[in-house]
Amino acid sequence: MKLNKFTSALILSLGMASVGAQADVDGRVTFTGAIIDAACSIHPDSVDQVVELGSVSSSTLATNGKSRERPFKIILENCALATDDGGDDEDETKRAARAASANQVSVKFDGIQDDDDETLLSIYGAAGAGVAIANAGGQQINIGDESGLYPLTAGTNKLDFVAYLKSTEQEVETGEFTALASFILNYQ
């Protein structure tokens, strides 16, 4: 009996030692995300974006009042749209799934508003300007307000926007800057 306990302990120790020898780590992969109750999934490239506004001269802001527009987009994928084909005999699960989906979406950009112009996103590191966000047609979307409605189709949808630096004062303070906005999708 003692031999069996010893043999079992030896085998267990050798097995753990061999697992430990194979457990050298060369790297790590972290998977993140969220499960959302929405008509579409948000493409991973759209979740955390960087829009380069470039190096804008103070004279451009003084002369034009704004920098060149830089495009960006929010990509929605796997969109399941609402249909009106349910009748009285439709079960509760199907009715709830249909009600959760939508055919249009608006976008609300949120962040710290500029002190001089609350329609703009405040910048940090320079002063006298803010970041404006507009739809692809050039209509500005005020920070904290919802955009107009974008129609959705089944599958993948691209919501196009532009961003630009807009002066808020006669004199701008030069330097590198950053601004941060979050967005919320409202399906209808």
mmCIF file of C-alpha atoms in Angstrom:
data_model
loop_
_atom_site.group_PDB
_atom_site.id
_atom_site.type_symbol
_atom_site.label_atom_id
_atom_site.label_comp_id
_atom_site.label_asym_id
_atom_site.label_seq_id
_atom_site.Cartn_x
_atom_site.Cartn_y
_atom_site.Cartn_z
ATOM 1 C CA MET A 1 0.000 0.000 0.000
ATOM 2 C CA LYS A 2 2.849 2.349 0.854
ATOM 3 C CA LEU A 3 4.410 1.570 -2.498
ATOM 4 C CA ASN A 4 1.197 2.489 -4.321
ATOM 5 C CA LYS A 5 0.971 5.853 -2.526
ATOM 6 C CA PHE A 6 4.634 6.528 -3.240
ATOM 7 C CA THR A 7 4.278 5.489 -6.881
ATOM 8 C CA SER A 8 1.155 7.647 -7.301
ATOM 9 C CA ALA A 9 2.889 10.636 -5.736
ATOM 10 C CA LEU A 10 5.961 10.119 -7.946
ATOM 11 C CA ILE A 11 3.862 9.853 -11.115
ATOM 12 C CA LEU A 12 1.856 12.930 -10.129
ATOM 13 C CA SER A 13 5.070 14.895 -9.424
ATOM 14 C CA LEU A 14 6.654 13.877 -12.717
ATOM 15 C CA GLY A 15 3.475 14.791 -14.580
ATOM 16 C CA MET A 16 3.376 18.229 -12.955
ATOM 17 C CA ALA A 17 7.070 18.754 -13.682
ATOM 18 C CA SER A 18 6.581 17.932 -17.346
ATOM 19 C CA VAL A 19 3.601 20.325 -17.562
ATOM 20 C CA GLY A 20 5.707 23.012 -15.897
ATOM 21 C CA ALA A 21 8.513 22.436 -18.384
ATOM 22 C CA GLN A 22 6.081 22.916 -21.266
ATOM 23 C CA ALA A 23 4.530 26.042 -19.772
ATOM 24 C CA ASP A 24 7.129 28.521 -21.064
ATOM 25 C CA VAL A 25 5.185 31.577 -22.174
ATOM 26 C CA ASP A 26 6.223 33.429 -25.328
ATOM 27 C CA GLY A 27 3.300 35.807 -25.468
ATOM 28 C CA ARG A 28 -0.266 36.452 -24.517
ATOM 29 C CA VAL A 29 -3.506 37.042 -26.363
ATOM 30 C CA THR A 30 -6.285 38.918 -24.596
ATOM 31 C CA PHE A 31 -9.768 38.777 -26.046
ATOM 32 C CA THR A 32 -12.153 41.598 -25.213
ATOM 33 C CA GLY A 33 -15.539 42.707 -26.391
ATOM 34 C CA ALA A 34 -19.114 43.146 -25.309
ATOM 35 C CA ILE A 35 -22.430 41.512 -25.993
ATOM 36 C CA ILE A 36 -24.943 44.211 -26.859
ATOM 37 C CA ASP A 37 -28.703 44.260 -27.334
ATOM 38 C CA ALA A 38 -28.757 45.927 -30.748
ATOM 39 C CA ALA A 39 -29.771 45.390 -34.349
ATOM 40 C CA CYS A 40 -26.132 45.380 -35.534
ATOM 41 C CA SER A 41 -22.682 44.442 -34.301
ATOM 42 C CA ILE A 42 -19.990 47.132 -34.309
ATOM 43 C CA HIS A 43 -16.972 46.177 -36.419
ATOM 44 C CA PRO A 44 -13.823 45.956 -34.223
ATOM 45 C CA ASP A 45 -12.049 48.627 -36.325
ATOM 46 C CA SER A 46 -14.817 51.095 -35.416
ATOM 47 C CA VAL A 47 -14.794 50.552 -31.660
ATOM 48 C CA ASP A 48 -11.508 52.353 -30.899
ATOM 49 C CA GLN A 49 -10.424 54.660 -33.725
ATOM 50 C CA VAL A 50 -7.780 57.332 -34.159
ATOM 51 C CA VAL A 51 -8.529 60.103 -36.656
ATOM 52 C CA GLU A 52 -5.389 62.008 -37.650
ATOM 53 C CA LEU A 53 -6.255 65.672 -38.170
ATOM 54 C CA GLY A 54 -2.647 66.397 -39.095
ATOM 55 C CA SER A 55 -0.475 69.419 -38.432
ATOM 56 C CA VAL A 56 -2.686 72.449 -38.959
ATOM 57 C CA SER A 57 -1.058 75.865 -39.238
ATOM 58 C CA SER A 58 -2.397 78.634 -37.040
ATOM 59 C CA SER A 59 -2.674 80.810 -40.162
ATOM 60 C CA THR A 60 -5.049 78.260 -41.752
ATOM 61 C CA LEU A 61 -7.324 78.518 -38.717
ATOM 62 C CA ALA A 62 -7.063 82.330 -38.761
ATOM 63 C CA THR A 63 -7.826 82.548 -42.497
ATOM 64 C CA ASN A 64 -10.343 79.732 -43.045
ATOM 65 C CA GLY A 65 -11.640 79.199 -39.528
ATOM 66 C CA LYS A 66 -11.167 75.460 -39.929
ATOM 67 C CA SER A 67 -8.791 72.760 -41.080
ATOM 68 C CA ARG A 68 -9.256 70.271 -43.862
ATOM 69 C CA GLU A 69 -11.923 67.621 -43.240
ATOM 70 C CA ARG A 70 -10.699 64.120 -42.435
ATOM 71 C CA PRO A 71 -13.083 61.213 -43.094
ATOM 72 C CA PHE A 72 -13.837 58.402 -40.671
ATOM 73 C CA LYS A 73 -16.570 55.807 -40.452
ATOM 74 C CA ILE A 74 -18.445 53.571 -38.104
ATOM 75 C CA ILE A 75 -18.947 50.134 -39.608
ATOM 76 C CA LEU A 76 -21.933 48.105 -38.481
ATOM 77 C CA GLU A 77 -22.077 44.451 -39.436
ATOM 78 C CA ASN A 78 -24.482 41.535 -39.221
ATOM 79 C CA CYS A 79 -27.440 43.904 -39.138
ATOM 80 C CA ALA A 80 -30.791 42.166 -38.669
ATOM 81 C CA LEU A 81 -33.617 44.471 -39.629
ATOM 82 C CA ALA A 82 -37.179 44.716 -38.376
ATOM 83 C CA THR A 83 -39.872 43.126 -40.485
ATOM 84 C CA ASP A 84 -43.610 43.384 -40.243
ATOM 85 C CA ASP A 85 -44.434 39.829 -41.220
ATOM 86 C CA GLY A 86 -45.559 38.636 -37.783
ATOM 87 C CA GLY A 87 -49.188 37.828 -37.245
ATOM 88 C CA ASP A 88 -51.342 36.976 -34.289
ATOM 89 C CA ASP A 89 -49.902 33.455 -34.175
ATOM 90 C CA GLU A 90 -46.305 34.731 -33.931
ATOM 91 C CA ASP A 91 -44.684 33.424 -30.758
ATOM 92 C CA GLU A 92 -43.369 35.767 -28.060
ATOM 93 C CA THR A 93 -39.687 35.021 -28.814
ATOM 94 C CA LYS A 94 -40.010 36.026 -32.470
ATOM 95 C CA ARG A 95 -41.988 39.137 -31.550
ATOM 96 C CA ALA A 96 -39.332 40.198 -29.006
ATOM 97 C CA ALA A 97 -36.505 39.590 -31.492
ATOM 98 C CA ARG A 98 -38.293 41.625 -34.160
ATOM 99 C CA ALA A 99 -38.958 44.469 -31.713
ATOM 100 C CA ALA A 100 -35.255 44.550 -30.746
ATOM 101 C CA SER A 101 -34.148 45.130 -34.312
ATOM 102 C CA ALA A 102 -34.511 48.364 -36.241
ATOM 103 C CA ASN A 103 -34.201 49.845 -39.721
ATOM 104 C CA GLN A 104 -32.511 53.165 -38.883
ATOM 105 C CA VAL A 105 -29.822 54.390 -36.537
ATOM 106 C CA SER A 106 -28.648 57.750 -35.244
ATOM 107 C CA VAL A 107 -25.275 58.443 -33.661
ATOM 108 C CA LYS A 108 -24.594 60.618 -30.644
ATOM 109 C CA PHE A 109 -20.990 61.745 -30.148
ATOM 110 C CA ASP A 110 -20.246 62.612 -26.547
ATOM 111 C CA GLY A 111 -17.238 64.133 -24.846
ATOM 112 C CA ILE A 112 -16.025 67.243 -23.084
ATOM 113 C CA GLN A 113 -17.379 70.262 -24.908
ATOM 114 C CA ASP A 114 -15.199 73.240 -25.789
ATOM 115 C CA ASP A 115 -15.572 76.130 -23.314
ATOM 116 C CA ASP A 116 -16.004 78.705 -26.094
ATOM 117 C CA ASP A 117 -18.177 76.648 -28.459
ATOM 118 C CA GLU A 118 -20.174 73.826 -26.890
ATOM 119 C CA THR A 119 -20.968 72.339 -30.308
ATOM 120 C CA LEU A 120 -17.287 71.295 -30.541
ATOM 121 C CA LEU A 121 -15.147 68.753 -28.756
ATOM 122 C CA SER A 122 -12.578 70.287 -26.428
ATOM 123 C CA ILE A 123 -8.905 69.761 -27.267
ATOM 124 C CA TYR A 124 -6.042 69.274 -24.800
ATOM 125 C CA GLY A 125 -2.491 70.462 -25.409
ATOM 126 C CA ALA A 126 -3.261 73.452 -27.635
ATOM 127 C CA ALA A 127 -5.984 76.081 -27.322
ATOM 128 C CA GLY A 128 -8.256 78.327 -29.344
ATOM 129 C CA ALA A 129 -9.868 75.555 -31.392
ATOM 130 C CA GLY A 130 -12.068 72.498 -31.027
ATOM 131 C CA VAL A 131 -12.890 69.404 -33.026
ATOM 132 C CA ALA A 132 -16.048 69.480 -35.140
ATOM 133 C CA ILE A 133 -17.768 66.307 -36.334
ATOM 134 C CA ALA A 134 -20.056 66.342 -39.353
ATOM 135 C CA ASN A 135 -21.930 63.851 -41.482
ATOM 136 C CA ALA A 136 -20.594 62.991 -44.947
ATOM 137 C CA GLY A 137 -22.703 65.825 -46.398
ATOM 138 C CA GLY A 138 -20.885 68.370 -44.220
ATOM 139 C CA GLN A 139 -23.706 69.063 -41.744
ATOM 140 C CA GLN A 140 -22.146 69.505 -38.304
ATOM 141 C CA ILE A 141 -23.295 67.197 -35.522
ATOM 142 C CA ASN A 142 -23.149 69.058 -32.226
ATOM 143 C CA ILE A 143 -21.368 67.234 -29.404
ATOM 144 C CA GLY A 144 -24.023 65.655 -27.188
ATOM 145 C CA ASP A 145 -26.743 65.774 -29.880
ATOM 146 C CA GLU A 146 -27.945 62.912 -32.037
ATOM 147 C CA SER A 147 -27.175 62.893 -35.725
ATOM 148 C CA GLY A 148 -29.863 62.492 -38.314
ATOM 149 C CA LEU A 149 -31.121 59.000 -39.050
ATOM 150 C CA TYR A 150 -29.068 56.669 -41.225
ATOM 151 C CA PRO A 151 -31.057 53.983 -43.062
ATOM 152 C CA LEU A 152 -29.826 50.440 -42.473
ATOM 153 C CA THR A 153 -29.758 47.479 -44.803
ATOM 154 C CA ALA A 154 -29.336 43.837 -43.826
ATOM 155 C CA GLY A 155 -25.668 42.897 -43.489
ATOM 156 C CA THR A 156 -22.927 45.538 -43.343
ATOM 157 C CA ASN A 157 -23.500 49.309 -43.153
ATOM 158 C CA LYS A 158 -20.940 52.111 -43.190
ATOM 159 C CA LEU A 159 -21.811 55.381 -41.462
ATOM 160 C CA ASP A 160 -19.565 58.082 -42.941
ATOM 161 C CA PHE A 161 -18.423 61.144 -40.997
ATOM 162 C CA VAL A 162 -15.768 63.838 -41.199
ATOM 163 C CA ALA A 163 -13.852 65.643 -38.474
ATOM 164 C CA TYR A 164 -11.939 68.909 -38.594
ATOM 165 C CA LEU A 165 -10.332 71.446 -36.323
ATOM 166 C CA LYS A 166 -12.359 74.658 -35.990
ATOM 167 C CA SER A 167 -11.083 77.879 -34.440
ATOM 168 C CA THR A 168 -12.902 79.251 -31.413
ATOM 169 C CA GLU A 169 -10.701 82.284 -30.739
ATOM 170 C CA GLN A 170 -8.828 84.915 -32.761
ATOM 171 C CA GLU A 171 -5.481 83.735 -31.395
ATOM 172 C CA VAL A 172 -4.735 80.034 -31.158
ATOM 173 C CA GLU A 173 -2.143 78.487 -28.879
ATOM 174 C CA THR A 174 0.069 76.113 -30.827
ATOM 175 C CA GLY A 175 1.118 72.648 -29.722
ATOM 176 C CA GLU A 176 0.154 69.013 -30.115
ATOM 177 C CA PHE A 177 -3.420 68.243 -29.140
ATOM 178 C CA THR A 178 -5.780 65.367 -28.455
ATOM 179 C CA ALA A 179 -9.514 65.135 -28.121
ATOM 180 C CA LEU A 180 -11.652 62.183 -27.111
ATOM 181 C CA ALA A 181 -15.218 61.362 -28.082
ATOM 182 C CA SER A 182 -17.371 58.337 -27.443
ATOM 183 C CA PHE A 183 -20.370 57.395 -29.553
ATOM 184 C CA ILE A 184 -23.746 55.887 -28.800
ATOM 185 C CA LEU A 185 -25.930 54.270 -31.439
ATOM 186 C CA ASN A 186 -29.697 54.703 -31.180
ATOM 187 C CA TYR A 187 -31.620 52.190 -33.291
ATOM 188 C CA GLN A 188 -35.131 53.105 -34.405
#
